[in-house]
Short mmCIF file of N, CA and C in Angstrom, two decimals:
data_model
loop_
_atom_site.label_atom_id
_atom_site.label_comp_id
_atom_site.label_asym_id
_atom_site.label_seq_id
_atom_site.Cartn_x
_atom_site.Cartn_y
_atom_site.Cartn_z
N MET A 67 8.08 -26.52 10.39
CA MET A 67 6.63 -26.42 10.42
C MET A 67 6.21 -25.10 9.79
N PRO A 68 5.12 -25.08 9.04
CA PRO A 68 4.62 -23.83 8.50
C PRO A 68 4.16 -22.90 9.61
N VAL A 69 4.32 -21.61 9.38
CA VAL A 69 3.78 -20.63 10.29
C VAL A 69 2.26 -20.74 10.22
N PRO A 70 1.56 -20.68 11.35
CA PRO A 70 0.10 -20.79 11.29
C PRO A 70 -0.48 -19.73 10.36
N ALA A 71 -1.51 -20.12 9.63
CA ALA A 71 -2.18 -19.19 8.74
C ALA A 71 -2.88 -18.12 9.56
N ARG A 72 -3.06 -16.94 8.94
CA ARG A 72 -3.80 -15.89 9.62
C ARG A 72 -4.93 -15.45 8.70
N ASP A 73 -5.97 -14.95 9.30
CA ASP A 73 -7.10 -14.48 8.51
C ASP A 73 -6.79 -13.12 7.93
N GLY A 74 -7.20 -12.90 6.70
CA GLY A 74 -7.08 -11.59 6.08
C GLY A 74 -8.10 -10.64 6.68
N VAL A 75 -7.84 -9.34 6.56
CA VAL A 75 -8.75 -8.36 7.15
C VAL A 75 -9.14 -7.27 6.17
N SER A 76 -8.86 -7.45 4.89
CA SER A 76 -9.23 -6.42 3.94
C SER A 76 -9.94 -7.05 2.76
N GLY A 77 -10.41 -6.21 1.88
CA GLY A 77 -11.06 -6.71 0.69
C GLY A 77 -12.30 -5.92 0.38
N ARG A 78 -12.49 -5.62 -0.88
CA ARG A 78 -13.61 -4.77 -1.27
C ARG A 78 -14.95 -5.42 -1.03
N ASP A 79 -15.04 -6.73 -1.17
CA ASP A 79 -16.34 -7.37 -0.96
C ASP A 79 -16.28 -8.43 0.14
N GLY A 80 -15.23 -8.40 0.93
CA GLY A 80 -15.13 -9.34 2.03
C GLY A 80 -14.46 -10.65 1.69
N LEU A 81 -14.16 -10.92 0.42
CA LEU A 81 -13.52 -12.18 0.07
C LEU A 81 -12.21 -12.34 0.82
N ALA A 82 -11.41 -11.29 0.88
CA ALA A 82 -10.11 -11.40 1.54
C ALA A 82 -10.27 -11.72 3.02
N ARG A 83 -11.43 -11.44 3.60
CA ARG A 83 -11.65 -11.79 5.00
C ARG A 83 -11.67 -13.30 5.20
N THR A 84 -11.95 -14.04 4.15
CA THR A 84 -12.01 -15.49 4.26
C THR A 84 -10.78 -16.17 3.70
N VAL A 85 -9.84 -15.39 3.22
CA VAL A 85 -8.59 -15.94 2.68
C VAL A 85 -7.61 -16.12 3.82
N ARG A 86 -6.95 -17.25 3.80
CA ARG A 86 -5.91 -17.53 4.80
C ARG A 86 -4.57 -17.57 4.09
N LEU A 87 -3.57 -16.97 4.72
CA LEU A 87 -2.22 -17.00 4.18
C LEU A 87 -1.45 -18.11 4.87
N ARG A 88 -0.88 -18.98 4.08
CA ARG A 88 -0.05 -20.06 4.61
C ARG A 88 1.38 -19.79 4.19
N VAL A 89 2.24 -19.66 5.18
CA VAL A 89 3.65 -19.39 4.93
C VAL A 89 4.41 -20.70 4.90
N LEU A 90 5.15 -20.91 3.81
CA LEU A 90 5.96 -22.11 3.65
C LEU A 90 7.42 -21.71 3.86
N THR A 91 8.08 -22.32 4.81
CA THR A 91 9.45 -21.93 5.16
C THR A 91 10.44 -23.04 4.85
N ALA A 92 11.69 -22.79 5.15
CA ALA A 92 12.73 -23.79 4.91
C ALA A 92 12.47 -25.06 5.72
N GLU A 93 11.73 -24.95 6.80
CA GLU A 93 11.40 -26.11 7.61
C GLU A 93 10.07 -26.71 7.18
N ALA A 94 9.68 -26.47 5.95
CA ALA A 94 8.37 -26.88 5.47
C ALA A 94 8.15 -28.38 5.62
N ASP A 95 6.92 -28.72 5.92
CA ASP A 95 6.53 -30.14 5.96
C ASP A 95 6.72 -30.75 4.59
N ALA A 96 6.85 -32.05 4.56
CA ALA A 96 7.01 -32.76 3.29
C ALA A 96 5.86 -32.46 2.34
N ASP A 97 4.69 -32.14 2.88
CA ASP A 97 3.51 -31.89 2.05
C ASP A 97 3.47 -30.48 1.47
N ASP A 98 4.36 -29.59 1.84
CA ASP A 98 4.31 -28.21 1.37
C ASP A 98 4.82 -28.04 -0.06
N TRP A 99 5.79 -28.81 -0.47
CA TRP A 99 6.36 -28.57 -1.80
C TRP A 99 5.35 -28.82 -2.92
N PRO A 100 4.46 -29.84 -2.82
CA PRO A 100 3.49 -30.01 -3.91
C PRO A 100 2.51 -28.82 -4.01
N LEU A 101 2.16 -28.23 -2.87
CA LEU A 101 1.29 -27.05 -2.89
C LEU A 101 1.99 -25.91 -3.62
N TRP A 102 3.26 -25.66 -3.28
CA TRP A 102 4.02 -24.59 -3.94
C TRP A 102 4.13 -24.88 -5.44
N ARG A 103 4.45 -26.10 -5.78
CA ARG A 103 4.56 -26.49 -7.20
C ARG A 103 3.24 -26.23 -7.93
N ASP A 104 2.14 -26.69 -7.37
CA ASP A 104 0.86 -26.58 -8.05
C ASP A 104 0.45 -25.12 -8.27
N VAL A 105 0.63 -24.29 -7.26
CA VAL A 105 0.22 -22.89 -7.41
C VAL A 105 1.18 -22.14 -8.35
N ARG A 106 2.45 -22.47 -8.30
CA ARG A 106 3.41 -21.81 -9.20
C ARG A 106 3.13 -22.20 -10.65
N LEU A 107 2.88 -23.47 -10.91
CA LEU A 107 2.57 -23.89 -12.27
C LEU A 107 1.24 -23.30 -12.75
N ALA A 108 0.26 -23.19 -11.85
CA ALA A 108 -1.01 -22.55 -12.21
C ALA A 108 -0.78 -21.09 -12.59
N ALA A 109 0.06 -20.40 -11.84
CA ALA A 109 0.36 -19.00 -12.14
C ALA A 109 1.04 -18.86 -13.50
N LEU A 110 2.02 -19.69 -13.76
CA LEU A 110 2.74 -19.60 -15.03
C LEU A 110 1.86 -19.98 -16.21
N ALA A 111 0.93 -20.91 -16.01
CA ALA A 111 0.03 -21.32 -17.09
C ALA A 111 -1.03 -20.26 -17.35
N GLU A 112 -1.58 -19.68 -16.29
CA GLU A 112 -2.67 -18.72 -16.43
C GLU A 112 -2.20 -17.34 -16.87
N ALA A 113 -1.02 -16.93 -16.42
CA ALA A 113 -0.53 -15.57 -16.70
C ALA A 113 0.90 -15.60 -17.23
N PRO A 114 1.14 -16.26 -18.35
CA PRO A 114 2.52 -16.42 -18.83
C PRO A 114 3.22 -15.10 -19.17
N LEU A 115 2.47 -14.08 -19.51
CA LEU A 115 3.08 -12.81 -19.86
C LEU A 115 3.36 -11.93 -18.65
N SER A 116 3.05 -12.44 -17.46
CA SER A 116 3.30 -11.68 -16.24
C SER A 116 4.60 -12.07 -15.55
N PHE A 117 5.26 -13.11 -16.05
CA PHE A 117 6.46 -13.61 -15.40
C PHE A 117 7.59 -13.78 -16.41
N LYS A 118 8.79 -13.53 -15.93
CA LYS A 118 9.97 -13.78 -16.76
C LYS A 118 10.20 -15.28 -16.92
N SER A 119 9.93 -16.04 -15.87
CA SER A 119 10.05 -17.50 -15.94
C SER A 119 8.95 -18.05 -16.83
N ARG A 120 9.21 -19.18 -17.42
CA ARG A 120 8.23 -19.85 -18.27
C ARG A 120 7.90 -21.21 -17.66
N ILE A 121 6.71 -21.68 -17.92
CA ILE A 121 6.26 -22.95 -17.36
C ILE A 121 7.21 -24.09 -17.75
N GLU A 122 7.75 -24.02 -18.97
CA GLU A 122 8.68 -25.06 -19.42
C GLU A 122 9.92 -25.13 -18.53
N ASP A 123 10.33 -23.99 -17.96
CA ASP A 123 11.51 -23.95 -17.11
C ASP A 123 11.30 -24.71 -15.81
N TRP A 124 10.05 -24.78 -15.35
CA TRP A 124 9.76 -25.37 -14.05
C TRP A 124 9.33 -26.83 -14.12
N HIS A 125 9.14 -27.37 -15.28
CA HIS A 125 8.78 -28.78 -15.39
C HIS A 125 10.01 -29.68 -15.23
N ARG A 126 11.19 -29.08 -15.32
CA ARG A 126 12.41 -29.87 -15.15
C ARG A 126 12.84 -29.84 -13.68
N GLY A 127 13.50 -30.89 -13.22
CA GLY A 127 14.09 -30.89 -11.90
C GLY A 127 13.34 -31.68 -10.85
N GLY A 128 12.07 -31.90 -11.05
CA GLY A 128 11.31 -32.73 -10.14
C GLY A 128 11.22 -32.21 -8.72
N GLU A 129 10.94 -33.13 -7.82
CA GLU A 129 10.71 -32.80 -6.42
C GLU A 129 11.89 -32.04 -5.81
N GLU A 130 13.10 -32.41 -6.15
CA GLU A 130 14.27 -31.76 -5.56
C GLU A 130 14.30 -30.27 -5.87
N ARG A 131 13.94 -29.91 -7.09
CA ARG A 131 13.95 -28.49 -7.45
C ARG A 131 12.91 -27.71 -6.66
N TRP A 132 11.72 -28.28 -6.49
CA TRP A 132 10.67 -27.60 -5.73
C TRP A 132 11.04 -27.49 -4.27
N ARG A 133 11.61 -28.53 -3.70
CA ARG A 133 12.05 -28.47 -2.30
C ARG A 133 13.16 -27.42 -2.14
N ALA A 134 14.08 -27.38 -3.10
CA ALA A 134 15.18 -26.41 -3.03
C ALA A 134 14.64 -24.98 -3.08
N ARG A 135 13.61 -24.75 -3.89
CA ARG A 135 13.03 -23.41 -3.98
C ARG A 135 12.46 -22.98 -2.64
N LEU A 136 11.79 -23.89 -1.94
CA LEU A 136 11.25 -23.56 -0.62
C LEU A 136 12.34 -23.40 0.43
N ALA A 137 13.46 -24.09 0.25
CA ALA A 137 14.52 -24.09 1.26
C ALA A 137 15.56 -23.00 1.04
N MET A 138 15.35 -22.10 0.09
CA MET A 138 16.32 -21.02 -0.13
C MET A 138 16.51 -20.26 1.18
N ALA A 139 17.75 -20.01 1.54
CA ALA A 139 18.06 -19.35 2.81
C ALA A 139 17.32 -18.02 2.94
N GLY A 140 16.57 -17.88 4.02
CA GLY A 140 15.88 -16.64 4.31
C GLY A 140 14.61 -16.39 3.51
N ALA A 141 14.23 -17.31 2.62
CA ALA A 141 13.06 -17.09 1.77
C ALA A 141 11.77 -17.12 2.58
N HIS A 142 10.78 -16.40 2.08
CA HIS A 142 9.46 -16.31 2.70
C HIS A 142 8.44 -16.54 1.59
N ASN A 143 7.85 -17.73 1.55
CA ASN A 143 6.92 -18.10 0.49
C ASN A 143 5.52 -18.21 1.06
N ILE A 144 4.56 -17.52 0.42
CA ILE A 144 3.19 -17.46 0.91
C ILE A 144 2.24 -17.99 -0.15
N VAL A 145 1.29 -18.77 0.29
CA VAL A 145 0.18 -19.20 -0.57
C VAL A 145 -1.10 -18.70 0.08
N ALA A 146 -1.96 -18.06 -0.72
CA ALA A 146 -3.27 -17.62 -0.24
C ALA A 146 -4.28 -18.74 -0.52
N LEU A 147 -5.03 -19.10 0.50
CA LEU A 147 -6.00 -20.19 0.40
C LEU A 147 -7.41 -19.66 0.65
N LEU A 148 -8.33 -20.05 -0.20
CA LEU A 148 -9.74 -19.73 -0.05
C LEU A 148 -10.51 -21.04 -0.06
N ARG A 149 -11.16 -21.34 1.04
CA ARG A 149 -11.88 -22.62 1.18
C ARG A 149 -10.98 -23.80 0.82
N GLY A 150 -9.72 -23.73 1.23
CA GLY A 150 -8.79 -24.82 1.01
C GLY A 150 -8.13 -24.85 -0.36
N GLN A 151 -8.53 -23.96 -1.26
CA GLN A 151 -7.95 -23.92 -2.60
C GLN A 151 -6.98 -22.74 -2.73
N ALA A 152 -5.85 -22.99 -3.35
CA ALA A 152 -4.86 -21.93 -3.56
C ALA A 152 -5.40 -20.92 -4.56
N VAL A 153 -5.40 -19.63 -4.17
CA VAL A 153 -5.87 -18.56 -5.05
C VAL A 153 -4.81 -17.48 -5.25
N GLY A 154 -3.61 -17.69 -4.71
CA GLY A 154 -2.56 -16.70 -4.90
C GLY A 154 -1.26 -17.15 -4.27
N MET A 155 -0.22 -16.40 -4.61
CA MET A 155 1.10 -16.71 -4.09
C MET A 155 1.98 -15.47 -4.13
N ALA A 156 3.03 -15.47 -3.33
CA ALA A 156 4.06 -14.43 -3.36
C ALA A 156 5.27 -14.97 -2.62
N SER A 157 6.43 -14.40 -2.95
CA SER A 157 7.66 -14.76 -2.27
C SER A 157 8.42 -13.52 -1.86
N GLY A 158 9.14 -13.65 -0.77
CA GLY A 158 10.10 -12.64 -0.35
C GLY A 158 11.46 -13.31 -0.29
N LEU A 159 12.44 -12.66 -0.87
CA LEU A 159 13.80 -13.20 -0.87
C LEU A 159 14.76 -12.14 -0.37
N PRO A 160 15.71 -12.52 0.48
CA PRO A 160 16.71 -11.55 0.92
C PRO A 160 17.67 -11.25 -0.23
N VAL A 161 17.99 -9.98 -0.43
CA VAL A 161 18.96 -9.58 -1.44
C VAL A 161 20.29 -9.32 -0.77
N ASP A 162 20.26 -8.53 0.28
CA ASP A 162 21.42 -8.29 1.13
C ASP A 162 20.89 -7.93 2.50
N GLY A 163 21.75 -7.49 3.41
CA GLY A 163 21.32 -7.25 4.78
C GLY A 163 20.17 -6.29 4.96
N ASP A 164 20.04 -5.31 4.08
CA ASP A 164 18.97 -4.34 4.28
C ASP A 164 17.98 -4.24 3.12
N THR A 165 18.02 -5.18 2.19
CA THR A 165 17.08 -5.17 1.07
C THR A 165 16.45 -6.54 0.90
N GLY A 166 15.14 -6.53 0.74
CA GLY A 166 14.40 -7.74 0.41
C GLY A 166 13.79 -7.57 -0.97
N GLU A 167 13.42 -8.69 -1.57
CA GLU A 167 12.81 -8.64 -2.90
C GLU A 167 11.47 -9.36 -2.89
N LEU A 168 10.46 -8.70 -3.43
CA LEU A 168 9.14 -9.28 -3.62
C LEU A 168 9.12 -9.93 -4.99
N ARG A 169 8.72 -11.21 -5.03
CA ARG A 169 8.72 -11.96 -6.29
C ARG A 169 7.49 -12.84 -6.41
N SER A 170 7.24 -13.25 -7.64
CA SER A 170 6.27 -14.31 -7.95
C SER A 170 4.86 -14.03 -7.44
N VAL A 171 4.45 -12.76 -7.46
CA VAL A 171 3.10 -12.43 -7.00
C VAL A 171 2.09 -12.84 -8.08
N TRP A 172 1.07 -13.57 -7.66
CA TRP A 172 0.01 -13.99 -8.58
C TRP A 172 -1.26 -14.20 -7.78
N VAL A 173 -2.38 -13.78 -8.37
CA VAL A 173 -3.70 -14.02 -7.81
C VAL A 173 -4.54 -14.65 -8.91
N SER A 174 -5.26 -15.71 -8.59
CA SER A 174 -6.09 -16.40 -9.58
C SER A 174 -7.20 -15.47 -10.06
N PRO A 175 -7.66 -15.66 -11.30
CA PRO A 175 -8.68 -14.77 -11.85
C PRO A 175 -9.92 -14.62 -10.97
N GLU A 176 -10.39 -15.71 -10.35
CA GLU A 176 -11.60 -15.61 -9.54
C GLU A 176 -11.42 -14.82 -8.26
N ALA A 177 -10.18 -14.57 -7.86
CA ALA A 177 -9.92 -13.83 -6.62
C ALA A 177 -9.38 -12.42 -6.88
N ARG A 178 -9.18 -12.06 -8.12
CA ARG A 178 -8.62 -10.74 -8.44
C ARG A 178 -9.59 -9.62 -8.10
N GLY A 179 -9.01 -8.49 -7.70
CA GLY A 179 -9.81 -7.32 -7.39
C GLY A 179 -10.53 -7.39 -6.06
N ARG A 180 -10.15 -8.32 -5.22
CA ARG A 180 -10.87 -8.54 -3.97
C ARG A 180 -9.96 -8.48 -2.74
N GLY A 181 -8.77 -7.94 -2.89
CA GLY A 181 -7.89 -7.75 -1.75
C GLY A 181 -6.87 -8.84 -1.50
N VAL A 182 -6.88 -9.89 -2.29
CA VAL A 182 -5.94 -10.99 -2.07
C VAL A 182 -4.50 -10.53 -2.36
N GLY A 183 -4.32 -9.81 -3.47
CA GLY A 183 -3.00 -9.27 -3.78
C GLY A 183 -2.49 -8.36 -2.68
N ASP A 184 -3.38 -7.56 -2.11
CA ASP A 184 -2.99 -6.68 -1.01
C ASP A 184 -2.49 -7.49 0.18
N LEU A 185 -3.18 -8.57 0.50
CA LEU A 185 -2.74 -9.43 1.61
C LEU A 185 -1.37 -10.05 1.35
N LEU A 186 -1.16 -10.50 0.13
CA LEU A 186 0.12 -11.11 -0.22
C LEU A 186 1.27 -10.11 -0.14
N VAL A 187 1.07 -8.92 -0.72
CA VAL A 187 2.12 -7.89 -0.67
C VAL A 187 2.39 -7.49 0.77
N ALA A 188 1.34 -7.29 1.56
CA ALA A 188 1.52 -6.92 2.96
C ALA A 188 2.23 -8.02 3.74
N GLY A 189 1.95 -9.28 3.41
CA GLY A 189 2.62 -10.38 4.08
C GLY A 189 4.11 -10.40 3.82
N VAL A 190 4.51 -10.15 2.58
CA VAL A 190 5.94 -10.11 2.26
C VAL A 190 6.58 -8.87 2.87
N GLU A 191 5.87 -7.76 2.85
CA GLU A 191 6.42 -6.55 3.48
C GLU A 191 6.65 -6.76 4.97
N ALA A 192 5.72 -7.41 5.66
CA ALA A 192 5.89 -7.69 7.09
C ALA A 192 7.12 -8.58 7.31
N TRP A 193 7.30 -9.58 6.46
CA TRP A 193 8.50 -10.44 6.55
C TRP A 193 9.76 -9.60 6.38
N ALA A 194 9.78 -8.71 5.38
CA ALA A 194 10.96 -7.89 5.11
C ALA A 194 11.29 -7.01 6.32
N ARG A 195 10.28 -6.38 6.88
CA ARG A 195 10.49 -5.54 8.07
C ARG A 195 11.05 -6.37 9.23
N SER A 196 10.44 -7.53 9.48
CA SER A 196 10.89 -8.36 10.61
C SER A 196 12.29 -8.93 10.37
N SER A 197 12.70 -8.99 9.10
CA SER A 197 14.04 -9.48 8.77
C SER A 197 15.08 -8.37 8.85
N GLY A 198 14.64 -7.15 9.15
CA GLY A 198 15.57 -6.03 9.26
C GLY A 198 15.81 -5.27 7.98
N ALA A 199 15.05 -5.58 6.93
CA ALA A 199 15.22 -4.87 5.66
C ALA A 199 14.73 -3.43 5.80
N THR A 200 15.41 -2.52 5.14
CA THR A 200 14.97 -1.13 5.09
C THR A 200 14.42 -0.78 3.71
N THR A 201 14.59 -1.68 2.75
CA THR A 201 14.10 -1.47 1.40
C THR A 201 13.51 -2.78 0.89
N LEU A 202 12.40 -2.66 0.17
CA LEU A 202 11.80 -3.80 -0.51
C LEU A 202 11.75 -3.44 -1.98
N ARG A 203 12.25 -4.32 -2.82
CA ARG A 203 12.29 -4.06 -4.26
C ARG A 203 11.57 -5.16 -5.01
N LEU A 204 11.24 -4.88 -6.26
CA LEU A 204 10.61 -5.88 -7.12
C LEU A 204 10.88 -5.50 -8.56
N ALA A 205 10.67 -6.43 -9.45
CA ALA A 205 10.76 -6.18 -10.89
C ALA A 205 9.44 -6.64 -11.50
N VAL A 206 8.89 -5.81 -12.37
CA VAL A 206 7.62 -6.12 -13.01
C VAL A 206 7.80 -5.98 -14.52
N LEU A 207 7.11 -6.82 -15.26
CA LEU A 207 7.22 -6.77 -16.71
C LEU A 207 6.48 -5.56 -17.26
N PRO A 208 7.05 -4.90 -18.26
CA PRO A 208 6.38 -3.75 -18.87
C PRO A 208 4.99 -4.16 -19.36
N GLY A 209 4.03 -3.29 -19.17
CA GLY A 209 2.67 -3.55 -19.62
C GLY A 209 1.80 -4.26 -18.60
N ASN A 210 2.36 -4.70 -17.49
CA ASN A 210 1.57 -5.38 -16.46
C ASN A 210 0.97 -4.32 -15.53
N GLU A 211 0.04 -3.56 -16.07
CA GLU A 211 -0.56 -2.44 -15.34
C GLU A 211 -1.28 -2.85 -14.06
N PRO A 212 -2.04 -3.95 -14.05
CA PRO A 212 -2.67 -4.32 -12.77
C PRO A 212 -1.66 -4.55 -11.65
N ALA A 213 -0.54 -5.18 -11.96
CA ALA A 213 0.49 -5.40 -10.94
C ALA A 213 1.10 -4.07 -10.50
N MET A 214 1.41 -3.21 -11.46
CA MET A 214 1.99 -1.91 -11.11
C MET A 214 1.04 -1.10 -10.24
N THR A 215 -0.23 -1.17 -10.53
CA THR A 215 -1.23 -0.47 -9.71
C THR A 215 -1.23 -1.01 -8.29
N LEU A 216 -1.20 -2.33 -8.15
CA LEU A 216 -1.14 -2.95 -6.83
C LEU A 216 0.09 -2.47 -6.07
N TYR A 217 1.24 -2.49 -6.72
CA TYR A 217 2.48 -2.11 -6.04
C TYR A 217 2.49 -0.62 -5.69
N ARG A 218 2.00 0.24 -6.57
CA ARG A 218 1.93 1.67 -6.26
C ARG A 218 1.00 1.90 -5.07
N ARG A 219 -0.10 1.16 -5.00
CA ARG A 219 -1.03 1.29 -3.89
C ARG A 219 -0.34 0.97 -2.56
N HIS A 220 0.70 0.14 -2.59
CA HIS A 220 1.45 -0.22 -1.39
C HIS A 220 2.69 0.64 -1.18
N GLY A 221 2.80 1.72 -1.93
CA GLY A 221 3.89 2.66 -1.70
C GLY A 221 5.15 2.43 -2.49
N PHE A 222 5.13 1.52 -3.46
CA PHE A 222 6.29 1.31 -4.31
C PHE A 222 6.33 2.40 -5.37
N GLY A 223 7.53 2.81 -5.72
CA GLY A 223 7.73 3.77 -6.81
C GLY A 223 8.75 3.22 -7.78
N PHE A 224 8.73 3.76 -8.99
CA PHE A 224 9.68 3.29 -10.01
C PHE A 224 11.08 3.79 -9.69
N SER A 225 12.04 2.92 -9.91
CA SER A 225 13.44 3.21 -9.68
C SER A 225 14.12 3.51 -11.01
N PRO A 226 15.17 4.33 -10.99
CA PRO A 226 15.93 4.53 -12.23
C PRO A 226 16.80 3.32 -12.58
N GLU A 227 16.90 2.36 -11.66
CA GLU A 227 17.68 1.15 -11.89
C GLU A 227 17.11 0.39 -13.10
N LEU A 228 18.00 -0.08 -13.95
CA LEU A 228 17.58 -0.87 -15.10
C LEU A 228 17.29 -2.30 -14.66
N GLY A 229 16.15 -2.80 -15.09
CA GLY A 229 15.80 -4.19 -14.81
C GLY A 229 16.49 -5.11 -15.80
N ASP A 230 16.28 -6.40 -15.62
CA ASP A 230 16.87 -7.40 -16.52
C ASP A 230 16.36 -7.20 -17.94
N LEU A 231 17.24 -7.46 -18.87
CA LEU A 231 16.89 -7.42 -20.29
C LEU A 231 15.96 -8.60 -20.59
N LEU A 232 14.85 -8.31 -21.28
CA LEU A 232 13.86 -9.35 -21.54
C LEU A 232 13.94 -9.91 -22.95
N SER A 233 14.41 -9.11 -23.89
CA SER A 233 14.43 -9.56 -25.28
C SER A 233 15.50 -8.81 -26.05
N ASP A 234 15.69 -9.23 -27.27
CA ASP A 234 16.68 -8.60 -28.13
C ASP A 234 16.30 -7.18 -28.52
N ASP A 235 15.02 -6.83 -28.37
CA ASP A 235 14.59 -5.49 -28.78
C ASP A 235 14.87 -4.43 -27.71
N GLY A 236 15.48 -4.83 -26.60
CA GLY A 236 15.87 -3.87 -25.57
C GLY A 236 14.86 -3.71 -24.45
N ALA A 237 13.74 -4.41 -24.50
CA ALA A 237 12.75 -4.30 -23.42
C ALA A 237 13.37 -4.82 -22.11
N ARG A 238 13.06 -4.13 -21.04
CA ARG A 238 13.58 -4.48 -19.72
C ARG A 238 12.46 -4.52 -18.69
N GLU A 239 12.71 -5.29 -17.64
CA GLU A 239 11.81 -5.26 -16.49
C GLU A 239 11.82 -3.84 -15.92
N ARG A 240 10.73 -3.47 -15.26
CA ARG A 240 10.65 -2.20 -14.53
C ARG A 240 10.92 -2.51 -13.07
N VAL A 241 11.86 -1.81 -12.48
CA VAL A 241 12.21 -2.01 -11.07
C VAL A 241 11.42 -1.00 -10.24
N MET A 242 10.81 -1.49 -9.17
CA MET A 242 10.09 -0.65 -8.24
C MET A 242 10.66 -0.89 -6.84
N VAL A 243 10.69 0.16 -6.02
CA VAL A 243 11.24 0.06 -4.67
C VAL A 243 10.32 0.76 -3.67
N LYS A 244 10.44 0.31 -2.44
CA LYS A 244 9.73 0.92 -1.34
C LYS A 244 10.68 1.00 -0.15
N THR A 245 10.76 2.16 0.45
CA THR A 245 11.55 2.32 1.67
C THR A 245 10.68 1.89 2.83
N LEU A 246 11.22 1.03 3.66
CA LEU A 246 10.50 0.53 4.84
C LEU A 246 10.98 1.33 6.04
N ARG A 247 10.06 1.89 6.76
CA ARG A 247 10.43 2.73 7.94
C ARG A 247 10.12 1.99 9.20
#
């Protein structure tokens, strides 16, 4: 069963106060995978330069692939809902016993700048803390300044760790980390 949604409590103009976070877990209802699929495909279509994955990569595999993504051991997948419509997403994945990874953060254009991203990052950070993680890491594509600003606002800093190679020209993801106390 999904964890009950909670009301957001932040936001510059109050929009985030009306956003509900729905957590999709390994025990997700049969109806959860289409929601995850739809919001993930919307993110990849709307912001293709913000993700290493491409929309073409996710059209293969069908229902089984989407269910498997939600059922990853220890994963924490969140969808932000505004008036019943998905306006954002984020995932937390365990890396090892004391490190979690923040992934797949996206906020729809109509909800940007209104605290939704803050709610999503805070939701994954809370999951990481409750899972016993002492570090939360992420990788962001070079040039994605709005995302980097969001992450810095939440206490992430750049790591000297090299991110994944993105192209033949040597461009790499930027790795950011946050120590959880």
